[in-house]
Short mmCIF file of C-alpha atoms in Angstrom, two decimals:
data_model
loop_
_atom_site.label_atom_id
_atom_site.label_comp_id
_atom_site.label_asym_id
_atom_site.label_seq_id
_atom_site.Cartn_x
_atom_site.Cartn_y
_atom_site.Cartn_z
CA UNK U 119 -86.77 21.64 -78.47
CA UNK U 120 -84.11 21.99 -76.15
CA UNK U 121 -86.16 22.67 -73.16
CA UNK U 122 -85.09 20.72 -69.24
CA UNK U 123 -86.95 19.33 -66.95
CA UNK U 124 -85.92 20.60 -63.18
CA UNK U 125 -85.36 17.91 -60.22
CA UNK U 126 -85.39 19.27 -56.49
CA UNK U 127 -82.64 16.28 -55.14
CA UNK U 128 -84.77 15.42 -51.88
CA UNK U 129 -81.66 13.17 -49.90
CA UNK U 130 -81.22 10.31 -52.74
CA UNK U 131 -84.70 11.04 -54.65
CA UNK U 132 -85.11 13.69 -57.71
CA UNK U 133 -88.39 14.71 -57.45
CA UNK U 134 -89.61 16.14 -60.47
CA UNK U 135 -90.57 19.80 -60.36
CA UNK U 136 -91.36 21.90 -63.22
CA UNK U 137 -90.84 20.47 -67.05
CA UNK U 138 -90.05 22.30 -70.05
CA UNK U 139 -87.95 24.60 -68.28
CA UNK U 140 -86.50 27.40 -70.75
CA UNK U 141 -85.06 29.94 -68.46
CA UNK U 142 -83.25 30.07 -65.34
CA UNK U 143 -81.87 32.79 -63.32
CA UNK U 144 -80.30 32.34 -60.00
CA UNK U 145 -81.01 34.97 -57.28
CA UNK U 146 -79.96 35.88 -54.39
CA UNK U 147 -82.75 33.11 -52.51
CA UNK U 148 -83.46 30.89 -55.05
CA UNK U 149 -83.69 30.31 -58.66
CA UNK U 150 -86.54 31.70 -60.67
CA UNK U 151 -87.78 28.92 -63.39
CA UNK U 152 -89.67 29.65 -66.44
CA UNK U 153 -91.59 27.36 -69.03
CA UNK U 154 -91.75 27.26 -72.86
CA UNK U 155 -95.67 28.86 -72.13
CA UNK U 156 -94.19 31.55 -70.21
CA UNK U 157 -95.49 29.57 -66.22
CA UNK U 158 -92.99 30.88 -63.77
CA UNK U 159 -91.77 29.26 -60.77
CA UNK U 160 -89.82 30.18 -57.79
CA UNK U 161 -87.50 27.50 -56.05
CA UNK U 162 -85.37 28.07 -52.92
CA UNK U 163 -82.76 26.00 -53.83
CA UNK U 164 -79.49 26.58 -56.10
CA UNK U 165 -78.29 24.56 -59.01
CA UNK U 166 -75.99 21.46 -58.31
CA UNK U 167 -75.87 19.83 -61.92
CA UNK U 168 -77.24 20.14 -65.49
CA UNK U 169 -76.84 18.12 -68.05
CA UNK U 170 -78.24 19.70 -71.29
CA UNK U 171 -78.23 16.87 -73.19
CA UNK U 172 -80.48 14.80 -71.06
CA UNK U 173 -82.50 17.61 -70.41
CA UNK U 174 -81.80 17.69 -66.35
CA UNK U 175 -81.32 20.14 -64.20
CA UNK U 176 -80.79 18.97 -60.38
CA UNK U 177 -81.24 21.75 -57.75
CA UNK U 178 -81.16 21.30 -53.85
CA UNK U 179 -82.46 23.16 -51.28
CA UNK U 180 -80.95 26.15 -49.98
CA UNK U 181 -80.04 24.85 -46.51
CA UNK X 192 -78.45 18.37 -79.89
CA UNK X 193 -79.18 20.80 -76.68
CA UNK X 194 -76.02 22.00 -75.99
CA UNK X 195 -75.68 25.35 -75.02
CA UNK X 196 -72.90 27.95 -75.52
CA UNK X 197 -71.18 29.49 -72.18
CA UNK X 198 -71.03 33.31 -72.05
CA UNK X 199 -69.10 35.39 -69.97
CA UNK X 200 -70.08 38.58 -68.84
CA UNK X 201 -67.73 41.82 -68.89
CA UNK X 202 -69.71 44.67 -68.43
CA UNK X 203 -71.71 45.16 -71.41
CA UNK X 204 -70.49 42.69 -73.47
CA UNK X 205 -70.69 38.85 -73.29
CA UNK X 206 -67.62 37.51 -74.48
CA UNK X 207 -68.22 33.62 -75.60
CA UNK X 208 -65.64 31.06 -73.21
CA UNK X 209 -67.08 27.78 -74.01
CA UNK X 210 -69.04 26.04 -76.82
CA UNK X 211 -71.80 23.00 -77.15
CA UNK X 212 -71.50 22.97 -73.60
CA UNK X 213 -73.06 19.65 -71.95
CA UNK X 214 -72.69 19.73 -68.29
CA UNK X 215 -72.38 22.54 -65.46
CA UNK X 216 -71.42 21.97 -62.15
CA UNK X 217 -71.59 24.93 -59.62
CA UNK X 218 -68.91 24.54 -57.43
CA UNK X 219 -67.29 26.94 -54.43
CA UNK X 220 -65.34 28.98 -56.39
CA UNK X 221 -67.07 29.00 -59.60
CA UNK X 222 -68.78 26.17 -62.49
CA UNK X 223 -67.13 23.53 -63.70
CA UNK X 224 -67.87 23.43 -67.67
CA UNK X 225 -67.83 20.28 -70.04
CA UNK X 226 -68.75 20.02 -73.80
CA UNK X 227 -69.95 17.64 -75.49
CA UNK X 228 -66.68 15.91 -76.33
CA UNK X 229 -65.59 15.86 -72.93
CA UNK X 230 -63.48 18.93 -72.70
CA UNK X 231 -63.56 20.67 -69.68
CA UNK X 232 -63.24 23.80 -68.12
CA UNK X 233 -63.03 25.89 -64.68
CA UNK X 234 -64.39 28.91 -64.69
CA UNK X 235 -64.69 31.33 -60.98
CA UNK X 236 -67.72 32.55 -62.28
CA UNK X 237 -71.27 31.91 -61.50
CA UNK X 238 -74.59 31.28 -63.62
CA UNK X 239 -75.99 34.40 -64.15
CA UNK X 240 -79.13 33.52 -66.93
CA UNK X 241 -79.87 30.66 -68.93
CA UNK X 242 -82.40 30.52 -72.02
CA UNK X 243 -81.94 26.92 -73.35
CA UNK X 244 -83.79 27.37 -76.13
CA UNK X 245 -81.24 29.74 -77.58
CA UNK X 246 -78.44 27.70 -76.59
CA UNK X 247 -77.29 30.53 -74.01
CA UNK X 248 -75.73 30.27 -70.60
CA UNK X 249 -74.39 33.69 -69.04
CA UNK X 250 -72.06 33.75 -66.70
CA UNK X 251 -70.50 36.49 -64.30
CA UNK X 252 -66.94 36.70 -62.82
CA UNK X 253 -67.69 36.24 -58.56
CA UNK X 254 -66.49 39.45 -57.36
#
């Protein structure tokens, strides 16, 4: 499964905060996170870097 | 592999831009795009949707 797992970047930590992430969808506050069992999550941050093949997806917060 | 293919959006239709698509970096002005063999792309467009497990990554020109 090709699934991510989503890090909030917290100054030089990645703090782990949803896994199994299937979708993503920016908006206009945040980004709206959904898991392979349908468990959504709201974030107010915005993507900085994915990499699909490690199954990461760094966002920071909205400052 | 979990590579995902990068659409763009115009209008109605999502025209394909990149394939097996590894990395995305949100920049300024738009995402920065690489594939898996290291091939990569600038696009002034920003991440509209993402569903992973179907290998899809919309994007949207930034108006």
């Amino acid at each position: 499964m090709c699934e991510s797992n989503v890090y909030l970047q917290d100054g030089e930590n990645e703090v782990l905060i949803m896994e199994s992430v299937d979708t993503i969808e920016p908006c206009e506050n945040g980004v709206n996170l959904m898991d392979i069992l349908g468990r959504q999550m709201f974030v107010p941050a915005r993507i900085k870097a994915m990499t699909l093949l490690n199954h990461r997806i760094i966002v920071e917060k909205i400052s």
